[in-house]
CSV table of C-alpha atoms and ligand atoms in Angstrom, one decimal:
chain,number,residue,atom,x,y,z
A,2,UNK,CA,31.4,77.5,70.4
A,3,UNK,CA,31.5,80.1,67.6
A,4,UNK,CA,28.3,82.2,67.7
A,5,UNK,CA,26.9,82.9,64.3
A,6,UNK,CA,24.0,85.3,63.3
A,7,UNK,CA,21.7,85.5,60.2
A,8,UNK,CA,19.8,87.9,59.0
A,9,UNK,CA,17.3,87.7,56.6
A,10,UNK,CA,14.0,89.9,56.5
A,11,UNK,CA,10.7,89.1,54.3
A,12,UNK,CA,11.4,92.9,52.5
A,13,UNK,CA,14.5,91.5,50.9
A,14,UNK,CA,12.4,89.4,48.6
A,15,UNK,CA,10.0,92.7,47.8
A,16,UNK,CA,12.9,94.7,46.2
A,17,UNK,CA,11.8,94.2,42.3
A,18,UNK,CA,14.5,94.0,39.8
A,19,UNK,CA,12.5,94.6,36.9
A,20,UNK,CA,10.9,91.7,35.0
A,21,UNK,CA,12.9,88.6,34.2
A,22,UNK,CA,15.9,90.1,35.6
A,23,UNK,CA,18.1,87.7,37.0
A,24,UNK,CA,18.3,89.2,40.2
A,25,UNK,CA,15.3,88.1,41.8
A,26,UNK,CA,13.6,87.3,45.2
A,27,UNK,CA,14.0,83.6,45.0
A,28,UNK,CA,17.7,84.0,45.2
A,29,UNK,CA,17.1,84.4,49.0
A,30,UNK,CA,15.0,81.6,49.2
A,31,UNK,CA,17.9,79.6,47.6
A,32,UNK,CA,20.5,80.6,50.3
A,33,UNK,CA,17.7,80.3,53.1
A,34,UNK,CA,17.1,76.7,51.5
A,35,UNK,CA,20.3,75.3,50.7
A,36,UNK,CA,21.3,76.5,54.9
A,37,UNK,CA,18.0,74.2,56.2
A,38,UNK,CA,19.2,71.5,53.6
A,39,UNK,CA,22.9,71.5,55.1
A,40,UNK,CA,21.4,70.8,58.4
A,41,UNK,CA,22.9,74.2,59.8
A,42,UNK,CA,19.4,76.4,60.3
A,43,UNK,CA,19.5,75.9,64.0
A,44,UNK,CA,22.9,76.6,64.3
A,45,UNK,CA,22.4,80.0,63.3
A,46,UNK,CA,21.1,82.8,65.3
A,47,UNK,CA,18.5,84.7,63.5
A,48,UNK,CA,18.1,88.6,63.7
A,49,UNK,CA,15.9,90.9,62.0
A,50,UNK,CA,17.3,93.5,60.2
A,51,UNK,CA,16.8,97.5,61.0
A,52,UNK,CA,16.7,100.2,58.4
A,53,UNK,CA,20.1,102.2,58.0
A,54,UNK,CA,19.9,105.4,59.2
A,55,UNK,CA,20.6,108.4,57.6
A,56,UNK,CA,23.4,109.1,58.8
A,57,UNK,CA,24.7,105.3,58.3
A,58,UNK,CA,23.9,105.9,54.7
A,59,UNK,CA,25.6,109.3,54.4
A,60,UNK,CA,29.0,108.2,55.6
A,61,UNK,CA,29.3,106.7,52.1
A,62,UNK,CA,26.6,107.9,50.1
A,63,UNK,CA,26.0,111.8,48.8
A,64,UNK,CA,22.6,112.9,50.0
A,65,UNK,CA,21.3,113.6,46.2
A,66,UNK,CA,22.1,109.7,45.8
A,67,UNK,CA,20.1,108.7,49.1
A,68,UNK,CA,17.4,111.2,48.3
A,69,UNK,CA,16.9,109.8,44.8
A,70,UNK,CA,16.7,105.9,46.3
A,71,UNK,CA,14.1,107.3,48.4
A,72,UNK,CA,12.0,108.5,45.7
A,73,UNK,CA,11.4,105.2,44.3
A,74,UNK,CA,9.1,104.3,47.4
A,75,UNK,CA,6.0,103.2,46.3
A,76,UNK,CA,7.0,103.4,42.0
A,77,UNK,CA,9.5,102.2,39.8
A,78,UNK,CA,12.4,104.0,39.0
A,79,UNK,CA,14.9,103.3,36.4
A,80,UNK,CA,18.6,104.3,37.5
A,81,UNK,CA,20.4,102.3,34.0
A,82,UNK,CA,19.4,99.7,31.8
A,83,UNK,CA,20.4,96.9,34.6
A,84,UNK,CA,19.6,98.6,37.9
A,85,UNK,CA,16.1,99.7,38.7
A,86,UNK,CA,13.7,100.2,42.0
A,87,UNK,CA,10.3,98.8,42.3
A,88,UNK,CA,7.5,100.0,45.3
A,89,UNK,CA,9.4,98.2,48.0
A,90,UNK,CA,12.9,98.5,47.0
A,91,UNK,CA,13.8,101.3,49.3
A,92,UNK,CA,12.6,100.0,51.9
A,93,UNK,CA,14.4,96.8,51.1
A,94,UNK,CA,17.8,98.5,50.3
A,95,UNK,CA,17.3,100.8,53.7
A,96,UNK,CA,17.2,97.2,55.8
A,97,UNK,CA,20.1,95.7,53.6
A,98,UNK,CA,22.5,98.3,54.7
A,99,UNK,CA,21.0,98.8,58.2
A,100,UNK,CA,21.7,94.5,58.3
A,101,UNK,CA,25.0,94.9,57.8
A,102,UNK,CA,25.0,98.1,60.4
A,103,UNK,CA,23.2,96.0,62.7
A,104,UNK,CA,26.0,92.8,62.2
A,105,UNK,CA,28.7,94.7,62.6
A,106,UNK,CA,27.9,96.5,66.0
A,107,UNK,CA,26.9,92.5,67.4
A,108,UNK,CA,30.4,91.6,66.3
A,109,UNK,CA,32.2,94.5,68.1
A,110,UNK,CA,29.7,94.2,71.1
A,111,UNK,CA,31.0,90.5,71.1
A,112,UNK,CA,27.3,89.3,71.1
A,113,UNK,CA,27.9,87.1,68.0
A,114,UNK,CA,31.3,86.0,66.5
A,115,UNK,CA,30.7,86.1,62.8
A,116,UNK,CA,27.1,87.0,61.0
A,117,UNK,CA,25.7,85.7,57.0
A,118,UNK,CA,23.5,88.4,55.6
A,119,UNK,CA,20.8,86.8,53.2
A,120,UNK,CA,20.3,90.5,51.9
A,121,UNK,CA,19.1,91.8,48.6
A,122,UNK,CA,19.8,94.1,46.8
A,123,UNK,CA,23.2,93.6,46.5
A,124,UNK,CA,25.5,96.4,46.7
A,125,UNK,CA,29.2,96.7,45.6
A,126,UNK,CA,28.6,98.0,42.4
A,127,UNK,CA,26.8,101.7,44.2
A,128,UNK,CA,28.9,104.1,43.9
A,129,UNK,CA,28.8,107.1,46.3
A,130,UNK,CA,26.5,108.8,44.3
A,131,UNK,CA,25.2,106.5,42.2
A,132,UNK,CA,23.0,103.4,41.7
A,133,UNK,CA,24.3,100.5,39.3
A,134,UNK,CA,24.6,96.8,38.6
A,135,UNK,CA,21.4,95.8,40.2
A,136,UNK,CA,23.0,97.6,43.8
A,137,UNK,CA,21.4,100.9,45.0
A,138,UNK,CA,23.1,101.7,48.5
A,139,UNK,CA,26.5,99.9,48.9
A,140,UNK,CA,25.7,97.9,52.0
A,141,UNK,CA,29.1,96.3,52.8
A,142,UNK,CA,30.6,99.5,52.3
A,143,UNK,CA,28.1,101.0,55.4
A,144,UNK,CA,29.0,98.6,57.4
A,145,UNK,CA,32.7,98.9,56.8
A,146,UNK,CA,32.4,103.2,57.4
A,147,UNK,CA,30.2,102.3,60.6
A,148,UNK,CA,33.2,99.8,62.1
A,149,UNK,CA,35.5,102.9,61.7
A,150,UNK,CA,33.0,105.4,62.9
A,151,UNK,CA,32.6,102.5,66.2
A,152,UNK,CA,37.0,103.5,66.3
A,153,UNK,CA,38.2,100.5,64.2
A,154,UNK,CA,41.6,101.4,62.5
A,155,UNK,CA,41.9,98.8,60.2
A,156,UNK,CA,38.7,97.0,58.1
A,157,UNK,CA,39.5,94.9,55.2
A,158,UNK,CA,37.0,93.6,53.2
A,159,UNK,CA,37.2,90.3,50.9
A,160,UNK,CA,34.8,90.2,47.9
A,161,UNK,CA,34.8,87.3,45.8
A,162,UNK,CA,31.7,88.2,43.8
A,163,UNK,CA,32.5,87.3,39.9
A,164,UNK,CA,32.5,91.3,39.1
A,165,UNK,CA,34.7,93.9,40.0
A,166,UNK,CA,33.2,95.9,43.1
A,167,UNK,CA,33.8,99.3,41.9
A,168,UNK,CA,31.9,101.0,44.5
A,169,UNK,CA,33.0,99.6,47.3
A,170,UNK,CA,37.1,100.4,45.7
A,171,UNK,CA,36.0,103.8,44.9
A,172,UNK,CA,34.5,105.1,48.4
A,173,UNK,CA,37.7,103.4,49.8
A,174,UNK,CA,39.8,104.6,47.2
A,175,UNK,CA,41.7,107.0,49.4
A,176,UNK,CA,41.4,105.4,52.5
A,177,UNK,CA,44.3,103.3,53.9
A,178,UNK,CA,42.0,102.0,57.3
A,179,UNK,CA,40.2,100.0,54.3
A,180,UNK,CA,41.3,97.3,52.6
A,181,UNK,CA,40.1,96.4,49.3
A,182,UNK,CA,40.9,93.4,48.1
A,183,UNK,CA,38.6,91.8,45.0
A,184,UNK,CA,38.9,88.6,42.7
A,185,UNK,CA,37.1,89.1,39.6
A,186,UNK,CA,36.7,87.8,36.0
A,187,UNK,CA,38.9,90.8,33.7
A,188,UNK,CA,37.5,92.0,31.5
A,189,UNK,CA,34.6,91.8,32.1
A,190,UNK,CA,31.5,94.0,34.0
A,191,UNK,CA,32.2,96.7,35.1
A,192,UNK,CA,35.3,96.9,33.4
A,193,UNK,CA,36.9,98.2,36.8
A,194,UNK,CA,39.4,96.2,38.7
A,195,UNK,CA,42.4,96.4,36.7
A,196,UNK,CA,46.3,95.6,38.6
A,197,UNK,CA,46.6,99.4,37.4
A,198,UNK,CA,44.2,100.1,40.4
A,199,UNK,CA,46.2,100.1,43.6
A,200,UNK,CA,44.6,102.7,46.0
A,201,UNK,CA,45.5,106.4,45.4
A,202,UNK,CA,47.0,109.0,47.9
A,203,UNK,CA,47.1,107.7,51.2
A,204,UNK,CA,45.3,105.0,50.1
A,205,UNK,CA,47.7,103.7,47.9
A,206,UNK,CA,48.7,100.0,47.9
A,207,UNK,CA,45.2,99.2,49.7
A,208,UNK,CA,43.2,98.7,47.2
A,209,UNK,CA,44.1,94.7,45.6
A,210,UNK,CA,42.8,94.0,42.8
A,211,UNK,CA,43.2,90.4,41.5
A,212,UNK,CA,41.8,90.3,37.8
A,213,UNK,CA,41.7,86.8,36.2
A,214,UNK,CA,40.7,85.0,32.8
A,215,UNK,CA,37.2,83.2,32.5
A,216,UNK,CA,37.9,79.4,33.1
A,217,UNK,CA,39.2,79.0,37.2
A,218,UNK,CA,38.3,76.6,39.2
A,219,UNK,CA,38.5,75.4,42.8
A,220,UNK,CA,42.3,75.0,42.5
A,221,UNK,CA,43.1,78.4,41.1
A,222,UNK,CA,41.5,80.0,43.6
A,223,UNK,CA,42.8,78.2,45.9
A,224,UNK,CA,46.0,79.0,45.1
A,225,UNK,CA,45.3,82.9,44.4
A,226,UNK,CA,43.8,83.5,48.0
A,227,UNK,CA,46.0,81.2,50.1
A,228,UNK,CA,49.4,82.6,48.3
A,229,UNK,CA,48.6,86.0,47.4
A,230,UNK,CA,45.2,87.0,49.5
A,231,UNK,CA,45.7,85.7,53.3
A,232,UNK,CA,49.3,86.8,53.4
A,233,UNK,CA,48.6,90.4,52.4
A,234,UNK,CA,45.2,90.6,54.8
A,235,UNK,CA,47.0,88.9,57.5
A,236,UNK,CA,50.2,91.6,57.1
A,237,UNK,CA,47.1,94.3,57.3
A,238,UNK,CA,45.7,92.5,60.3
A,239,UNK,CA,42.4,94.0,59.7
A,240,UNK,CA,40.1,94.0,63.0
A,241,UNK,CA,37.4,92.9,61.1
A,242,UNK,CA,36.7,90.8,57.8
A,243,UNK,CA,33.5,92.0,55.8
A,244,UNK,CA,33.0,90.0,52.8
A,245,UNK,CA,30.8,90.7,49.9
A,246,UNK,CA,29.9,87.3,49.1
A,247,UNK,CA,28.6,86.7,45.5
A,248,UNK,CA,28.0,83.1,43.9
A,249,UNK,CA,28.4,84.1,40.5
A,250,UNK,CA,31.4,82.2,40.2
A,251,UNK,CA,30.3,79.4,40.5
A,252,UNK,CA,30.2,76.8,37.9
A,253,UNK,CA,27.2,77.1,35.8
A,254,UNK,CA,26.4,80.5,37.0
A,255,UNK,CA,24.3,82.3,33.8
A,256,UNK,CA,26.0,85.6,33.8
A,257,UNK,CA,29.7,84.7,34.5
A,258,UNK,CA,32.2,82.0,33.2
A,259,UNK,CA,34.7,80.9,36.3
A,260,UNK,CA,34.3,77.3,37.9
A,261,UNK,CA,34.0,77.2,40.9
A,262,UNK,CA,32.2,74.5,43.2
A,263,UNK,CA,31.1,74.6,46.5
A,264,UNK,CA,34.2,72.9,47.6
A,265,UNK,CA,35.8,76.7,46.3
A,266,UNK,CA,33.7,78.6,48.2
A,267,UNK,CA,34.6,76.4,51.8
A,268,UNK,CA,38.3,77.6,50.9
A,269,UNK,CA,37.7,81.0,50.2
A,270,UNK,CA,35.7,81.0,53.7
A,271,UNK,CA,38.8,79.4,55.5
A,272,UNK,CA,41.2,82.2,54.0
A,273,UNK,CA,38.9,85.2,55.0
A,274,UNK,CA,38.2,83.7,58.7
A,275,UNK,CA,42.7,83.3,58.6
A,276,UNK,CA,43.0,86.4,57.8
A,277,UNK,CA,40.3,87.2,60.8
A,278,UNK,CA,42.6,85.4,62.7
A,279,UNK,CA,44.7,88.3,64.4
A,280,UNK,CA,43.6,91.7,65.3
A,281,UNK,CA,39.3,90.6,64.6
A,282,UNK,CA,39.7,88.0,66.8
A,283,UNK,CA,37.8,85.9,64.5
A,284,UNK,CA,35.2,88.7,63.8
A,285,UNK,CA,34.1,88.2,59.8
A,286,UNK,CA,30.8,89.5,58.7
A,287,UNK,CA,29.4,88.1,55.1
A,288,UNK,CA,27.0,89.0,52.9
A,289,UNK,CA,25.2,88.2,49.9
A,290,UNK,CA,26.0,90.5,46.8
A,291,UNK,CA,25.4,88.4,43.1
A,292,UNK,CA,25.2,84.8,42.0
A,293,UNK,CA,22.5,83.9,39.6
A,294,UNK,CA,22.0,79.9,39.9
A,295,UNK,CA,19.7,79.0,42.6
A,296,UNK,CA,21.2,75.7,43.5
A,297,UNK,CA,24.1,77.5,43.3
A,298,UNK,CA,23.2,79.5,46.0
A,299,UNK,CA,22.4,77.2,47.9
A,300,UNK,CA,25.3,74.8,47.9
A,301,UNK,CA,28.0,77.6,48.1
A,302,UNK,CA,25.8,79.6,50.7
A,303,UNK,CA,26.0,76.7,53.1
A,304,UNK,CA,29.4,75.8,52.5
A,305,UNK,CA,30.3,79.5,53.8
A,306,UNK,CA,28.0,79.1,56.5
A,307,UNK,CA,29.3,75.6,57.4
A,308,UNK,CA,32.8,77.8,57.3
A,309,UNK,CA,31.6,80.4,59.6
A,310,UNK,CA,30.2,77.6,62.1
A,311,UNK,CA,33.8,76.0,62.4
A,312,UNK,CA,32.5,72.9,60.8
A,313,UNK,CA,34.1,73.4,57.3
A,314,UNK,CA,36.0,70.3,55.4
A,315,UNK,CA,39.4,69.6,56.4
A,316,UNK,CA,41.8,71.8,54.3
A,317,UNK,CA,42.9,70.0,51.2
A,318,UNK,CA,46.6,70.1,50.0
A,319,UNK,CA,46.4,72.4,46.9
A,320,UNK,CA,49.0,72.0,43.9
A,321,UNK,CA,51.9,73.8,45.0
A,322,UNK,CA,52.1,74.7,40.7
A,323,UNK,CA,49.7,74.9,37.7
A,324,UNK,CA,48.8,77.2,35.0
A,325,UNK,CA,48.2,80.1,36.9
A,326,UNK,CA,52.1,80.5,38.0
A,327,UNK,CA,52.2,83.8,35.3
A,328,UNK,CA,49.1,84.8,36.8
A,329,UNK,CA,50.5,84.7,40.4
A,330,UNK,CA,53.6,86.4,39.7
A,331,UNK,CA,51.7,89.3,37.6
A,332,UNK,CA,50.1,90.0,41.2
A,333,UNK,CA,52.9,89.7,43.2
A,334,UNK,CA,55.1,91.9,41.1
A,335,UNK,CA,52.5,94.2,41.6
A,336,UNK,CA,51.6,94.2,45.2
A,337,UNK,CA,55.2,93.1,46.1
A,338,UNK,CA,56.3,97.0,46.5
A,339,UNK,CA,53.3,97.6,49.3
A,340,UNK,CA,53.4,94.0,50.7
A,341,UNK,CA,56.4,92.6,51.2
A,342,UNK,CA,55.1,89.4,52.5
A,343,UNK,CA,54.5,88.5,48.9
A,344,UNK,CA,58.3,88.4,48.2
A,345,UNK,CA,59.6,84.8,47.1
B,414,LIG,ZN1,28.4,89.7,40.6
């Protein structure tokens, strides 16, 4: 039986996003919801969350950046238009990061299998040294840089959030023991994630970037992550899958135009626990970065979850052709020269 933990923590809904910002507390009630709803709550082994430590924090982070985050505790501090700290945000963003920490040493330890993160705020968009797009310390990315500091060679991590997750490619730019690979509407915020961006120095060819119009749907994705994602992450081998896990593409969602449904969402979960398959031994760690439409939330949080807990839908036989043939052969031509699983 696949042993699957969830964190949540009651700070996650203290972090304030400013007034009327979209990114608010209830969006962890949602996910929390939609999992009881699903009928998977008892499945799932709770943990609390811990604070990242400093030194968690400054494996990816500068310590001007980590210093500045702390100096929100107990005000509000504006870092741009989108992103701001309220009282309780540090301590919030402290345990987000730590979370992931915390998930990724039960992984290796082989107490749990997989872990779901119910975590706010998000963090792809932090750069090292700076806060932005409603993220203030890049949580997946600590996780990732504790897996290698634990003597993991090869992380990849999977982020299907709506937006580009500049942070995360940047503090991996460099690094091939980390792959980045991203779906994302183009163009669109943060303007980032171009097939121009393909790693740089030793890094080169890990970074994949798969831009795409407004308008996909469950098929299209489909198609994008079972022909051009699983074969590169399972050439990688990665021996663990993080994914930053947004819901912003999904149909409806108020700040983003792609189409998925929950359906989607079960098969992008099946292609990141494939590409878990080898090396991870099935070790995938998830957790939530955007997505803006509570129900949402919940539908596409517990079709991931149902995914994690090996009780997904059958897979479905996707088109074999459509309207995004251009779009696939833009990404293998691209990737083709660094991955030459994608040939034919
Ligand atoms: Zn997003």
């Amino acid at each position: 039986m696949v042993r699957v933990g969830f964190y949540d923590d009651p700070a996650f809904r203290e972090h304030d996003a400013g007034l009327g910002h979209p990114e608010r507390p209830e969006r962890v009630d949602a996910l929390v919801g939609g999992l009881a709803d699903a009928g998977l709550a008892d499945a799932l082994t709770r943990f609390p969350a811990r604070p990242a430590t400093s030194a968690e924090l400054l494996r990816v982070h500068t310590e001007e950046h980590v210093a500045r985050v702390a100096s929100s505790r107990g005000r509000t501090l504006r870092f741009d238009p989108d992103t701001q700290a309220g009282p309780r945000s540090y301590e919030a963003a402290l345990l987000a990061a730590g979370a992931v920490a915390d998930a990724v040493d039960r992984v290796l330890e082989g107490e749990i299998d997989r872990a779901l993160l119910a975590v706010r705020p998000p963090g792809h968009h932090a750069l090292a040294d700076r806060a932005m797009g409603f993220c203030l310390f890049n949580n997946v990315a600590v996780g990732a840089a504790h897996a290698l500091f634990r003597g993991l060679a090869r992380v990849m991590i999977v982020d299907f959030d709506v937006h580009h997750g500049n942070g995360t490619q940047d503090i991996f730019y460099d690094d091939p023991r980390v792959l980045y690979l991203s779906s994302h509407a183009f163009p669109f915020y943060p303007g980032t994630g171009s097939l121009d961006e393909v790693g740089e120095g030793r890094g080169h060819g890990f970074t994949v970037n798969l831009p795409m119009p407004a308008g996909l749907g469950d098929e299209d994705y489909a198609r994008v992550y079972r022909e051009i994602a699983e074969p590169i992450g399972r050439a990688f081998d990665p021996e663990l899958v993080l994914v930053s896990a947004g819901f912003d593409a999904h149909r409806g969602d108020p700040l983003a135009g792609m189409d998925l449904t929950r359906r989607g969402y079960a098969e992008l979960t099946e292609v990141c626990l494939a590409v878990a398959g080898g090396a991870a031994r099935g070790r995938t760690v998830v957790a939530l970065e955007g997505g803006y439409r509570l129900d949402a939330i919940a539908q596409a949080g517990a079709a991931v979850a149902e995914g994690l807990l090996g009780r997904g839908p059958a897979p479905l036989a996707w088109p074999s052709a459509g309207r995004i043939d251009p779009l696939l052969d833009a990404y293998r031509e691209t990737y083709r020269p660094f991955w030459p699983c994608l040939a034919g």
